[in-house]
Amino acid sequence: MAEEKKRTRRANGESAIYLGKDGRWHARVPMGYKDDGTPYRRHLTRPTRKELVDEVRCLEKQRDEGSARQPGKPWTVAKWLEHWVENIAKPVVSENTYDGYEVAVRVHLVPGIGRHRIDRLEPEHLESLYRRMQGAGSKAGTAHQAHRTARTALGEAVRRGHAAKNAAALAKPPRMEEDENEVEPYSVDEVQSLLLEVNKRRNSARWMLALALGLRQGETLGLRWSDVDLNNEYLKLRRNRLRPKYEHGCGEAAPCGRKAGYCPDRVQVRRETKNTKSRAGRRAVPLPGPLAVMLRSHREAQAQEQAAAGNLWTESEYVFTKPLGGPLSPNTDYHDWKRLLEDAGVRDGRLHDARHTAGTVLMLLGVPDRVIDQIMGWEPGGAARMRARYLHVTDPMLREAARKIERAIWGAPENLVVDKDQDNEL
């Protein structure tokens, strides 16, 4: 039977399919309403009626599921990412999270895939970008950060109907090498070497808070004296120190010729601290006796520095300050840590490795999991995952397990010789 050319009356909301004067089949598919309230219809054309009907049914399915592209000019990936990071993500995420998103968008995603239309972006486009990033020297972790950012941004685009699929959710990020994030906690010998060197420096208690209690950098630098109860020997952790961010104060054209952070008239545009983002992060942590003694000595030394500085002192109430008062910069703190490792003759490592060390020591001492979670500030729902990540099984622990197996199976005597070095290792 010849294909029907005559138009027939259709129900409200039904797609119109007809043969045009150009010899092609056309369809008008109702998709909803525009922002001004007028009906919005999509126009499709195909050479045969069968092809057109298949396309119409697919589009109607997307419409009914809420995944069809909304009316208006399609977004490019660049325009969407720039809109998303500034207007959607920035108001609701932390400053540090926003910084990570902004760098991934500006440095990697926009230059790499920005010209594509968002509704035509394919997983292969992203996978090609990741390969190019690694070819240019980026680590797999950097590509993963770009991947996570793209997945989050494109997921929002799908929810709002700007794209039918999330290409980043389908793309495969590069494989992370097992040793790229491998952490080896410091041994007791190394911690004691650091302690000897720490005692020669100002702000010495700052480093022992990291090595003994596993406090994060932001938590330590955000401590104020009102958070420290030396009589009852505990800390209250409530806020994190943020990395400073500056803008030029010398004018939009930056006549000083320097980066904003080095401008003589720089203006800080980020708050100094923020409250911890989770309930578990707001916690009380007990102070070991020697650490409480260190903090008392530190408070006396700080009072002497303030008296010597006189009017030059910047009042801030922070526990750890610069020589003339005011909060420590996280960047300065990082470089101080690197110098400490070098001066103590201890292998290089991240400041965050001290947190792994503290968690492993707590496990080695047999501290109950619930208490470890409290000290480390882990949420109950994710505590098991965090323990798996931070608490490391050390060689002495493995040797002790072997001895227990030996006693159980072979009936070895209980009075086995203990390794001389056992007490000096984690």
Short mmCIF file of C-alpha atoms in Angstrom, two decimals:
data_model
loop_
_atom_site.label_atom_id
_atom_site.label_comp_id
_atom_site.label_asym_id
_atom_site.label_seq_id
_atom_site.Cartn_x
_atom_site.Cartn_y
_atom_site.Cartn_z
CA MET A 1 0.00 0.00 0.00
CA ALA A 2 1.35 3.42 -0.92
CA GLU A 3 2.45 5.66 1.92
CA GLU A 4 -0.39 7.89 3.13
CA LYS A 5 0.10 11.53 2.11
CA LYS A 6 -3.07 13.04 3.55
CA ARG A 7 -2.93 14.85 6.88
CA THR A 8 -5.48 13.67 9.47
CA ARG A 9 -6.88 15.37 12.57
CA ARG A 10 -4.90 14.46 15.68
CA ALA A 11 -5.48 14.68 19.41
CA ASN A 12 -4.01 17.49 21.51
CA GLY A 13 -0.35 16.83 22.29
CA GLU A 14 0.01 14.25 19.52
CA SER A 15 2.90 14.53 17.09
CA ALA A 16 2.07 15.65 13.55
CA ILE A 17 3.59 13.58 10.71
CA TYR A 18 3.15 14.60 7.09
CA LEU A 19 4.74 14.47 3.63
CA GLY A 20 6.11 17.82 2.57
CA LYS A 21 6.25 19.41 -0.85
CA ASP A 22 9.98 18.70 -0.90
CA GLY A 23 9.25 14.97 -1.04
CA ARG A 24 10.53 14.32 2.51
CA TRP A 25 8.55 13.29 5.55
CA HIS A 26 8.24 15.89 8.34
CA ALA A 27 7.11 15.77 11.98
CA ARG A 28 6.23 18.36 14.61
CA VAL A 29 6.68 16.88 18.08
CA PRO A 30 5.17 18.75 21.09
CA MET A 31 7.91 19.04 23.74
CA GLY A 32 6.28 21.27 26.35
CA TYR A 33 6.42 25.02 26.75
CA LYS A 34 9.01 27.74 26.44
CA ASP A 35 9.92 30.13 29.25
CA ASP A 36 7.30 32.60 28.01
CA GLY A 37 4.54 29.97 28.13
CA THR A 38 4.17 29.40 24.40
CA PRO A 39 4.16 25.80 23.07
CA TYR A 40 7.49 24.34 22.03
CA ARG A 41 7.63 21.82 19.16
CA ARG A 42 10.62 20.10 17.64
CA HIS A 43 10.78 19.74 13.87
CA LEU A 44 12.19 16.52 12.39
CA THR A 45 12.59 15.46 8.77
CA ARG A 46 13.58 12.12 7.20
CA PRO A 47 13.43 10.66 3.65
CA THR A 48 10.97 7.86 4.61
CA ARG A 49 8.01 7.66 6.91
CA LYS A 50 9.42 4.63 8.78
CA GLU A 51 12.66 6.44 9.64
CA LEU A 52 10.70 9.46 10.80
CA VAL A 53 8.31 7.45 12.98
CA ASP A 54 11.28 5.79 14.69
CA GLU A 55 12.86 9.19 15.42
CA VAL A 56 9.54 10.61 16.66
CA ARG A 57 9.03 7.70 19.07
CA CYS A 58 12.59 8.12 20.40
CA LEU A 59 12.08 11.85 20.95
CA GLU A 60 8.70 11.31 22.61
CA LYS A 61 10.31 8.81 24.96
CA GLN A 62 13.01 11.34 25.91
CA ARG A 63 10.31 13.96 26.44
CA ASP A 64 8.27 11.68 28.68
CA GLU A 65 11.36 10.69 30.69
CA GLY A 66 12.44 14.31 31.07
CA SER A 67 15.78 13.76 29.32
CA ALA A 68 15.08 15.66 26.09
CA ARG A 69 16.97 18.87 25.28
CA GLN A 70 15.07 21.96 26.33
CA PRO A 71 14.15 24.78 23.92
CA GLY A 72 16.72 27.40 23.05
CA LYS A 73 20.17 27.50 21.50
CA PRO A 74 22.20 24.40 22.49
CA TRP A 75 24.99 24.99 24.99
CA THR A 76 28.57 24.45 24.02
CA VAL A 77 30.57 22.50 26.56
CA ALA A 78 32.67 25.59 27.32
CA LYS A 79 29.66 27.84 27.93
CA TRP A 80 27.96 25.25 30.12
CA LEU A 81 31.05 24.50 32.23
CA GLU A 82 31.75 28.19 32.79
CA HIS A 83 28.10 28.81 33.71
CA TRP A 84 27.97 25.73 35.95
CA VAL A 85 31.16 26.40 37.91
CA GLU A 86 30.35 30.07 38.64
CA ASN A 87 26.56 30.06 39.02
CA ILE A 88 25.59 26.56 40.11
CA ALA A 89 28.58 25.01 41.91
CA LYS A 90 30.20 28.04 43.53
CA PRO A 91 27.27 29.07 45.78
CA VAL A 92 26.84 25.59 47.28
CA VAL A 93 30.30 23.98 47.57
CA SER A 94 33.26 24.81 49.81
CA GLU A 95 35.97 27.18 48.68
CA ASN A 96 38.48 24.36 48.26
CA THR A 97 36.06 22.26 46.21
CA TYR A 98 35.28 25.26 44.02
CA ASP A 99 39.00 25.87 43.46
CA GLY A 100 39.44 22.30 42.25
CA TYR A 101 36.46 22.59 39.91
CA GLU A 102 37.57 25.98 38.58
CA VAL A 103 41.10 24.81 37.75
CA ALA A 104 39.83 21.66 36.03
CA VAL A 105 37.37 23.70 33.95
CA ARG A 106 39.71 26.55 33.03
CA VAL A 107 42.97 24.65 32.52
CA HIS A 108 41.83 21.31 31.09
CA LEU A 109 38.18 20.91 30.11
CA VAL A 110 37.41 24.15 28.28
CA PRO A 111 40.60 24.12 26.15
CA GLY A 112 40.23 20.37 25.53
CA ILE A 113 36.54 19.80 24.76
CA GLY A 114 34.97 23.25 25.04
CA ARG A 115 33.98 23.65 21.37
CA HIS A 116 31.68 20.62 21.28
CA ARG A 117 27.94 21.04 21.65
CA ILE A 118 26.90 19.65 25.00
CA ASP A 119 24.21 17.44 23.47
CA ARG A 120 26.72 15.98 21.00
CA LEU A 121 29.60 15.31 23.38
CA GLU A 122 30.69 11.66 23.32
CA PRO A 123 32.66 9.61 25.87
CA GLU A 124 35.43 9.23 23.29
CA HIS A 125 35.98 13.00 23.29
CA LEU A 126 36.75 12.89 27.01
CA GLU A 127 38.91 9.78 26.78
CA SER A 128 40.94 11.48 24.05
CA LEU A 129 41.36 14.51 26.33
CA TYR A 130 42.66 12.35 29.18
CA ARG A 131 45.23 10.75 26.87
CA ARG A 132 46.38 14.16 25.65
CA MET A 133 46.69 15.40 29.24
CA GLN A 134 48.90 12.47 30.19
CA GLY A 135 50.89 12.88 26.99
CA ALA A 136 51.57 16.48 28.01
CA GLY A 137 52.88 15.35 31.41
CA SER A 138 49.79 15.44 33.65
CA LYS A 139 49.51 12.71 36.27
CA ALA A 140 46.64 10.25 36.19
CA GLY A 141 45.29 11.93 39.33
CA THR A 142 44.99 15.25 37.48
CA ALA A 143 43.05 13.56 34.69
CA HIS A 144 40.81 11.96 37.33
CA GLN A 145 40.10 15.40 38.82
CA ALA A 146 39.08 16.67 35.37
CA HIS A 147 36.95 13.55 34.90
CA ARG A 148 35.15 14.00 38.23
CA THR A 149 34.50 17.65 37.48
CA ALA A 150 33.11 16.87 34.01
CA ARG A 151 30.91 14.08 35.41
CA THR A 152 29.43 16.40 38.03
CA ALA A 153 28.88 19.31 35.63
CA LEU A 154 27.39 17.19 32.85
CA GLY A 155 25.19 15.34 35.33
CA GLU A 156 23.62 18.68 36.21
CA ALA A 157 23.16 19.43 32.49
CA VAL A 158 21.29 16.13 32.05
CA ARG A 159 19.06 16.85 35.05
CA ARG A 160 18.14 20.20 33.54
CA GLY A 161 17.41 18.73 30.12
CA HIS A 162 20.33 20.32 28.23
CA ALA A 163 21.73 16.92 27.21
CA ALA A 164 20.25 13.44 26.92
CA LYS A 165 23.25 11.60 28.41
CA ASN A 166 26.21 12.25 30.66
CA ALA A 167 29.21 11.52 28.44
CA ALA A 168 31.61 11.68 31.41
CA ALA A 169 29.64 8.99 33.28
CA LEU A 170 30.23 6.69 30.29
CA ALA A 171 33.88 7.65 29.68
CA LYS A 172 36.70 5.61 31.22
CA PRO A 173 39.28 7.69 33.12
CA PRO A 174 42.94 6.60 33.01
CA ARG A 175 44.07 3.85 35.32
CA MET A 176 45.60 5.05 38.56
CA GLU A 177 48.94 3.43 39.28
CA GLU A 178 48.85 1.55 42.56
CA ASP A 179 51.90 3.32 43.94
CA GLU A 180 50.76 6.81 42.90
CA ASN A 181 48.83 7.32 46.15
CA GLU A 182 50.69 4.72 48.21
CA VAL A 183 51.37 5.91 51.74
CA GLU A 184 53.98 4.52 54.11
CA PRO A 185 53.40 5.79 57.66
CA TYR A 186 56.41 6.97 59.63
CA SER A 187 57.92 4.52 62.11
CA VAL A 188 58.23 5.26 65.82
CA ASP A 189 61.97 5.85 65.28
CA GLU A 190 61.18 8.43 62.60
CA VAL A 191 58.57 10.11 64.79
CA GLN A 192 61.10 10.32 67.64
CA SER A 193 63.70 11.83 65.28
CA LEU A 194 61.11 14.42 64.27
CA LEU A 195 60.31 15.08 67.94
CA LEU A 196 63.97 15.86 68.67
CA GLU A 197 64.06 18.36 65.82
CA VAL A 198 60.61 19.76 66.61
CA ASN A 199 61.73 20.75 70.11
CA LYS A 200 64.26 23.15 68.55
CA ARG A 201 61.61 25.14 66.62
CA ARG A 202 58.87 27.62 67.35
CA ASN A 203 55.33 26.30 67.03
CA SER A 204 56.73 22.89 67.98
CA ALA A 205 53.37 21.64 69.29
CA ARG A 206 51.89 22.20 65.84
CA TRP A 207 53.78 19.21 64.42
CA MET A 208 53.07 16.90 67.33
CA LEU A 209 49.34 17.53 66.95
CA ALA A 210 49.70 16.08 63.44
CA LEU A 211 51.95 13.14 64.35
CA ALA A 212 50.27 12.14 67.62
CA LEU A 213 46.61 12.98 66.98
CA GLY A 214 46.35 13.06 63.18
CA LEU A 215 44.87 16.57 62.99
CA ARG A 216 44.43 17.87 59.47
CA GLN A 217 46.40 20.94 58.43
CA GLY A 218 43.30 23.15 58.28
CA GLU A 219 42.11 21.97 61.70
CA THR A 220 45.47 22.70 63.33
CA LEU A 221 45.95 26.13 61.77
CA GLY A 222 42.34 27.03 62.56
CA LEU A 223 42.72 26.33 66.30
CA ARG A 224 42.12 29.24 68.65
CA TRP A 225 42.98 29.37 72.31
CA SER A 226 39.28 29.28 73.16
CA ASP A 227 39.26 25.78 71.63
CA VAL A 228 42.01 24.52 73.96
CA ASP A 229 41.21 23.35 77.50
CA LEU A 230 44.60 22.77 79.11
CA ASN A 231 43.11 22.15 82.56
CA ASN A 232 41.11 19.18 81.36
CA GLU A 233 43.59 18.44 78.56
CA TYR A 234 41.46 18.30 75.43
CA LEU A 235 40.84 20.23 72.21
CA LYS A 236 37.57 21.23 70.58
CA LEU A 237 37.83 21.14 66.79
CA ARG A 238 35.24 23.31 65.09
CA ARG A 239 36.77 25.08 62.09
CA ASN A 240 39.31 24.83 59.29
CA ARG A 241 41.84 27.39 58.13
CA LEU A 242 41.40 28.20 54.44
CA ARG A 243 44.08 29.03 51.91
CA PRO A 244 44.20 32.81 51.41
CA LYS A 245 43.04 34.20 48.07
CA TYR A 246 43.91 37.70 46.96
CA GLU A 247 42.96 40.27 44.33
CA HIS A 248 44.96 43.25 43.16
CA GLY A 249 44.44 46.36 45.21
CA CYS A 250 46.41 48.59 42.85
CA GLY A 251 43.81 48.65 40.08
CA GLU A 252 42.25 46.43 37.44
CA ALA A 253 45.19 46.83 35.08
CA ALA A 254 47.55 45.59 37.83
CA PRO A 255 50.17 48.34 37.38
CA CYS A 256 52.36 46.65 40.01
CA GLY A 257 53.17 44.00 37.40
CA ARG A 258 52.98 41.16 39.92
CA LYS A 259 50.61 38.32 40.64
CA ALA A 260 47.71 39.23 42.92
CA GLY A 261 49.24 37.42 45.89
CA TYR A 262 52.39 39.58 45.67
CA CYS A 263 50.69 42.91 44.98
CA PRO A 264 51.82 45.50 47.61
CA ASP A 265 48.18 46.58 47.98
CA ARG A 266 46.66 43.11 47.75
CA VAL A 267 43.17 42.53 49.13
CA GLN A 268 42.18 39.21 50.70
CA VAL A 269 38.88 38.06 49.20
CA ARG A 270 38.43 34.77 51.06
CA ARG A 271 37.46 34.31 54.70
CA GLU A 272 40.17 32.96 56.99
CA THR A 273 38.28 29.97 58.36
CA LYS A 274 35.10 27.97 57.84
CA ASN A 275 33.22 25.63 60.12
CA THR A 276 33.93 21.94 59.65
CA LYS A 277 31.55 20.53 57.03
CA SER A 278 30.52 17.39 58.94
CA ARG A 279 29.23 16.66 62.41
CA ALA A 280 32.04 14.14 62.93
CA GLY A 281 34.58 16.88 62.16
CA ARG A 282 33.26 18.94 65.08
CA ARG A 283 34.73 16.89 67.89
CA ALA A 284 36.64 16.85 71.15
CA VAL A 285 40.10 15.27 71.10
CA PRO A 286 42.05 14.27 74.25
CA LEU A 287 45.56 15.65 74.72
CA PRO A 288 48.35 13.30 75.81
CA GLY A 289 50.12 14.71 78.86
CA PRO A 290 53.40 15.65 77.10
CA LEU A 291 51.46 17.41 74.35
CA ALA A 292 49.51 19.41 76.92
CA VAL A 293 52.87 20.44 78.44
CA MET A 294 54.10 21.50 74.98
CA LEU A 295 51.00 23.65 74.46
CA ARG A 296 51.44 25.34 77.84
CA SER A 297 55.06 26.17 76.94
CA HIS A 298 53.90 27.34 73.53
CA ARG A 299 51.37 29.73 75.07
CA GLU A 300 54.07 31.24 77.27
CA ALA A 301 56.43 31.62 74.31
CA GLN A 302 53.69 33.28 72.28
CA ALA A 303 53.03 35.76 75.10
CA GLN A 304 56.75 36.63 75.11
CA GLU A 305 56.70 37.16 71.32
CA GLN A 306 53.68 39.43 71.66
CA ALA A 307 55.35 41.50 74.36
CA ALA A 308 58.52 41.85 72.28
CA ALA A 309 56.56 42.85 69.15
CA GLY A 310 54.52 45.53 70.92
CA ASN A 311 52.40 47.54 68.47
CA LEU A 312 53.61 45.41 65.57
CA TRP A 313 51.75 42.38 66.90
CA THR A 314 48.62 41.34 64.96
CA GLU A 315 46.02 40.05 67.39
CA SER A 316 44.19 36.97 66.14
CA GLU A 317 43.59 34.48 69.00
CA TYR A 318 45.08 31.68 66.88
CA VAL A 319 47.14 29.05 68.69
CA PHE A 320 49.76 28.99 65.92
CA THR A 321 50.76 32.32 64.44
CA LYS A 322 53.45 34.08 62.47
CA PRO A 323 56.30 35.67 64.49
CA LEU A 324 54.35 38.96 64.59
CA GLY A 325 50.95 37.38 65.15
CA GLY A 326 48.20 36.72 62.65
CA PRO A 327 47.28 33.31 61.25
CA LEU A 328 49.83 31.05 59.61
CA SER A 329 49.55 30.58 55.86
CA PRO A 330 48.97 26.93 54.81
CA ASN A 331 51.64 27.40 52.14
CA THR A 332 54.22 28.56 54.71
CA ASP A 333 53.21 25.69 56.97
CA TYR A 334 53.79 23.20 54.14
CA HIS A 335 57.32 24.46 53.47
CA ASP A 336 58.07 24.40 57.22
CA TRP A 337 57.11 20.72 57.23
CA LYS A 338 59.47 19.96 54.35
CA ARG A 339 62.33 21.72 56.15
CA LEU A 340 61.53 19.81 59.33
CA LEU A 341 61.83 16.47 57.52
CA GLU A 342 65.13 17.51 55.94
CA ASP A 343 66.63 18.80 59.19
CA ALA A 344 65.54 15.68 61.08
CA GLY A 345 67.06 13.39 58.43
CA VAL A 346 63.69 11.74 57.84
CA ARG A 347 62.51 10.61 54.39
CA ASP A 348 60.36 13.02 52.42
CA GLY A 349 56.60 12.73 52.66
CA ARG A 350 53.36 14.66 52.48
CA LEU A 351 52.14 16.52 55.52
CA HIS A 352 49.00 14.39 55.29
CA ASP A 353 51.18 11.27 55.81
CA ALA A 354 51.46 12.34 59.44
CA ARG A 355 47.71 11.73 59.69
CA HIS A 356 48.17 8.20 58.36
CA THR A 357 50.91 7.71 60.95
CA ALA A 358 48.71 8.80 63.83
CA GLY A 359 45.84 6.55 62.76
CA THR A 360 48.14 3.55 62.43
CA VAL A 361 49.64 4.17 65.89
CA LEU A 362 46.13 4.24 67.39
CA MET A 363 45.35 0.90 65.75
CA LEU A 364 48.68 -0.58 66.88
CA LEU A 365 47.92 0.44 70.47
CA GLY A 366 44.61 -1.40 70.33
CA VAL A 367 42.44 1.72 70.62
CA PRO A 368 38.80 0.73 69.85
CA ASP A 369 37.52 1.62 66.37
CA ARG A 370 34.86 3.95 67.75
CA VAL A 371 37.48 5.97 69.64
CA ILE A 372 39.76 6.08 66.58
CA ASP A 373 36.84 7.40 64.52
CA GLN A 374 36.22 10.12 67.13
CA ILE A 375 39.85 11.25 67.23
CA MET A 376 40.28 11.18 63.46
CA GLY A 377 36.92 12.86 62.78
CA TRP A 378 35.37 10.20 60.54
CA GLU A 379 31.65 9.98 59.82
CA PRO A 380 30.00 6.79 61.16
CA GLY A 381 28.69 5.79 57.73
CA GLY A 382 32.09 5.98 56.04
CA ALA A 383 34.36 5.19 58.98
CA ALA A 384 35.09 1.62 57.86
CA ARG A 385 36.18 2.86 54.44
CA MET A 386 38.39 5.54 56.00
CA ARG A 387 39.98 3.03 58.38
CA ALA A 388 40.82 0.83 55.40
CA ARG A 389 42.46 3.81 53.73
CA TYR A 390 44.35 5.30 56.68
CA LEU A 391 45.20 2.42 59.03
CA HIS A 392 48.17 0.48 57.66
CA VAL A 393 49.12 -3.07 58.58
CA THR A 394 52.80 -2.92 59.50
CA ASP A 395 55.53 -5.59 59.48
CA PRO A 396 55.54 -6.12 63.28
CA MET A 397 51.76 -6.66 63.18
CA LEU A 398 52.21 -9.28 60.44
CA ARG A 399 54.99 -11.00 62.41
CA GLU A 400 52.80 -11.13 65.51
CA ALA A 401 49.99 -12.67 63.43
CA ALA A 402 52.47 -15.29 62.15
CA ARG A 403 53.50 -16.15 65.72
CA LYS A 404 49.86 -16.63 66.74
CA ILE A 405 49.30 -18.96 63.78
CA GLU A 406 52.44 -20.88 64.72
CA ARG A 407 51.25 -21.35 68.30
CA ALA A 408 47.77 -22.41 67.18
CA ILE A 409 48.82 -24.95 64.51
CA TRP A 410 52.24 -26.22 65.52
CA GLY A 411 51.93 -25.76 69.25
CA ALA A 412 55.01 -23.54 69.48
CA PRO A 413 55.97 -22.48 73.01
CA GLU A 414 54.57 -19.22 74.31
CA ASN A 415 57.95 -17.77 75.32
CA LEU A 416 59.12 -17.00 71.78
CA VAL A 417 61.95 -14.55 71.30
CA VAL A 418 60.52 -11.15 70.42
CA ASP A 419 62.19 -9.08 67.71
CA LYS A 420 64.47 -6.48 69.26
CA ASP A 421 63.23 -3.90 66.81
CA GLN A 422 59.55 -4.58 67.37
CA ASP A 423 59.08 -1.83 69.91
CA ASN A 424 60.68 0.69 67.56
CA GLU A 425 58.44 0.03 64.59
CA LEU A 426 54.84 0.65 63.77
#
